[in-house]
XYZ file of N, CA and C in Angstrom:
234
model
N 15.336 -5.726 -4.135
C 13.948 -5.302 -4.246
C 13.119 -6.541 -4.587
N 12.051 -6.630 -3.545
C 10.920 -8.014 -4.172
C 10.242 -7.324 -4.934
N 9.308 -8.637 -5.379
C 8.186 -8.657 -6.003
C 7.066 -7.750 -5.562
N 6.841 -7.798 -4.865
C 5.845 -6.756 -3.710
C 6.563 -4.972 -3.947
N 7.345 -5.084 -3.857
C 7.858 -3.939 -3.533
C 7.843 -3.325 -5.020
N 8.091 -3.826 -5.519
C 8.336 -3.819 -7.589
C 6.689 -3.807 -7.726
N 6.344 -3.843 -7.769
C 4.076 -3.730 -7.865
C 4.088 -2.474 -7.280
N 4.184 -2.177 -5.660
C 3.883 -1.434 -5.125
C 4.447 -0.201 -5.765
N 5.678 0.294 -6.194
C 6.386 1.197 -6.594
C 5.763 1.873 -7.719
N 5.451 0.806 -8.266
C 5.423 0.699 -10.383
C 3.557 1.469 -9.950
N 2.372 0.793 -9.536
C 1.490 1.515 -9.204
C 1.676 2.602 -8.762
N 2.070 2.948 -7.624
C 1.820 4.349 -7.351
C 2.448 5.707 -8.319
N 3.550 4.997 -8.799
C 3.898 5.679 -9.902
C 3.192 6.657 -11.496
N 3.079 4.881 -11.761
C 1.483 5.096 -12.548
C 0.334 5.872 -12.418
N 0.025 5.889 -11.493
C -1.253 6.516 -10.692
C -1.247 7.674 -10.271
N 0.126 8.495 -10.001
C 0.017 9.823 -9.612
C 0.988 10.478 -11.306
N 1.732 9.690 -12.352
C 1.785 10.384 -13.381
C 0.204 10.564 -13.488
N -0.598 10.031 -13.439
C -1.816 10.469 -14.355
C -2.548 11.286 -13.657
N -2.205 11.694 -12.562
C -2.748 12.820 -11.181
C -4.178 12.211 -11.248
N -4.676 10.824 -11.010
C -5.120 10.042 -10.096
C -5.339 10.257 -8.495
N -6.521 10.333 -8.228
C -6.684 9.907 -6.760
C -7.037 8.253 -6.599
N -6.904 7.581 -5.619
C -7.311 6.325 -5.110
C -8.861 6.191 -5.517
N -9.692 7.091 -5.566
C -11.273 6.976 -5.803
C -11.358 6.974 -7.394
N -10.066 7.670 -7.733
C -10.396 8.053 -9.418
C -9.725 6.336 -10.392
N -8.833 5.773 -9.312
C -8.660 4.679 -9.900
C -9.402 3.583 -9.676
N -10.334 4.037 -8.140
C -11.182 2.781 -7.986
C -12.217 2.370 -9.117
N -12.875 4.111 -9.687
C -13.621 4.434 -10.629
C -13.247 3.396 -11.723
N -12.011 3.773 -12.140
C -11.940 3.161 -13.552
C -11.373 1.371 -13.389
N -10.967 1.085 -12.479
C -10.584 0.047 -12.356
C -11.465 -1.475 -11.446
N -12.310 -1.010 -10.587
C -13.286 -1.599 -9.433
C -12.752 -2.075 -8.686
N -11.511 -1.762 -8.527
C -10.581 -2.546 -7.167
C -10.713 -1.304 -6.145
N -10.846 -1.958 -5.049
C -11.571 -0.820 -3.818
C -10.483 -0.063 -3.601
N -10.295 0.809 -3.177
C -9.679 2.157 -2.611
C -8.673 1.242 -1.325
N -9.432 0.550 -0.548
C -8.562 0.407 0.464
C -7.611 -0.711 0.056
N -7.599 -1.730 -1.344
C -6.944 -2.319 -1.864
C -6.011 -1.731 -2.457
N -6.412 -0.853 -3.415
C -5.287 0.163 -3.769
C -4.151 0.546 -3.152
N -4.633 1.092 -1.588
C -3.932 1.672 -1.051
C -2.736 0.461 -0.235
N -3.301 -0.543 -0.061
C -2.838 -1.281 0.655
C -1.409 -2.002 0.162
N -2.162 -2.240 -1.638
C -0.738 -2.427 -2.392
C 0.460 -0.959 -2.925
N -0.083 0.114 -2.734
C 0.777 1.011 -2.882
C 1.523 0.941 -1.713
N 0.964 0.591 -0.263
C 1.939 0.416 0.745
C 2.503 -0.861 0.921
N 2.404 -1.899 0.073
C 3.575 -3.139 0.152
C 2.337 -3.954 0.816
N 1.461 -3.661 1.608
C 1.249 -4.189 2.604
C -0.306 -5.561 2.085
N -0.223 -5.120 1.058
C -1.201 -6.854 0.205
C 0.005 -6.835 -0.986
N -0.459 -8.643 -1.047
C -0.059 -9.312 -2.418
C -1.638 -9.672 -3.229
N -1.123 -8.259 -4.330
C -2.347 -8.630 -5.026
C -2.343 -9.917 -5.880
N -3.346 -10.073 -6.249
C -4.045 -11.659 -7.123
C -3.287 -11.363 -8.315
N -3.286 -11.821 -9.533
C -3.250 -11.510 -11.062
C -4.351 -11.190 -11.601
N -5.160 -11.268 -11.330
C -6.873 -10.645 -11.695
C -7.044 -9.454 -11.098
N -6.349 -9.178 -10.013
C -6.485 -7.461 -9.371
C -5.452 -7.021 -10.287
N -4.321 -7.479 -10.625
C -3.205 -6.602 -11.032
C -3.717 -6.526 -12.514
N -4.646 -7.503 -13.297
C -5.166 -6.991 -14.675
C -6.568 -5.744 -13.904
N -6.886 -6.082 -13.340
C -8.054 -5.000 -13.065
C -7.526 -3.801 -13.672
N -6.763 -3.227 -12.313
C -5.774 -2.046 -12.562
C -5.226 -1.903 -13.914
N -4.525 -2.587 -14.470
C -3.794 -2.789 -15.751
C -5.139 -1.880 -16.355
N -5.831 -3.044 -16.837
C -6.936 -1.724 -17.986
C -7.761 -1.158 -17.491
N -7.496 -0.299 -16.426
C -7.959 0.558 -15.872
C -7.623 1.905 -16.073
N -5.673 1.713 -16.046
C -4.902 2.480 -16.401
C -4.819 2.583 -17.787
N -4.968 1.531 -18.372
C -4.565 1.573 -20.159
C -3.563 1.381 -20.379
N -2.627 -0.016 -19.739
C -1.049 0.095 -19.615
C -1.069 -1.404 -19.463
N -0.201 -2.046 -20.188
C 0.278 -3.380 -20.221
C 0.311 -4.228 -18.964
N 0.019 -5.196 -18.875
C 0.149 -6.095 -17.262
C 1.625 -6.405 -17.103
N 2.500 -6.280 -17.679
C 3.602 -6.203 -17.355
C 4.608 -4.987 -17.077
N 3.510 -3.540 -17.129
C 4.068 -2.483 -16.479
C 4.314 -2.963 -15.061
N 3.303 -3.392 -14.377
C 3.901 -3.897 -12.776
C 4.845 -4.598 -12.512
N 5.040 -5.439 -13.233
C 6.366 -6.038 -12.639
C 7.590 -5.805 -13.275
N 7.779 -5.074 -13.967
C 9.243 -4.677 -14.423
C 9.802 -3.618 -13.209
N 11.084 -3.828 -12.993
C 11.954 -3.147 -11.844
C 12.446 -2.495 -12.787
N 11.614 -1.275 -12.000
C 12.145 0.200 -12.286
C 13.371 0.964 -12.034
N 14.383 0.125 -11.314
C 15.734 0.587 -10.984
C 16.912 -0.873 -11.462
N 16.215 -1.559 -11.308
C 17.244 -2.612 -12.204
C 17.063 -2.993 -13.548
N 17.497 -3.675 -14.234
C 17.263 -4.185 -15.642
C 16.560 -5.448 -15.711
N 16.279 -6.044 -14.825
C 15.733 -7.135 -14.525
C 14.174 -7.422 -14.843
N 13.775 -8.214 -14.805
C 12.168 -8.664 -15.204
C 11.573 -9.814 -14.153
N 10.738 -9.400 -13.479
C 10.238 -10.231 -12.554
C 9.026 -11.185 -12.800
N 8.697 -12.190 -12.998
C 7.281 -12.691 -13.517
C 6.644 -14.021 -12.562
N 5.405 -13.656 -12.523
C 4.735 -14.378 -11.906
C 4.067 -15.482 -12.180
N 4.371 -16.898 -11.650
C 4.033 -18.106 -12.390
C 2.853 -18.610 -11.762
């Protein structure tokens, strides 16, 4: 599992525990809807300034995204 894929997972996750829509996180976060969506589908590498956006948007540590949710491992971005 990459890096990408470990973001993408860990968001959408996040986002539908809190029964979130894409508009309800754009709301609280100002990262556009079609960004959102784009990293829930793998398909952008967000910045570190989008991935704090989101972060306190949600109310959840910037290192909720990159921890792999099926391995024990810790992924970090330099």
């Amino acid at each position: 599992m990459n890096l990408n894929d470990i973001i993408s997972a860990n968001l959408k996750k996040l986002r539908t525990d809190r029964n979130l829509s894409l508009g309800q996180l754009f709301e609280l976060s100002g990262v556009s809807k079609v960004m959102l969506f784009q990293i829930e589908k793998g398909e952008s590498n967000p910045t570190i300034n989008t991935i704090w956006k989101i972060a306190n948007g949600l109310q959840v540590t910037y290192t909720s995204y990159i921890h792999c949710i099926n391995e024990s491992s810790w992924y970090f971005i330099l």
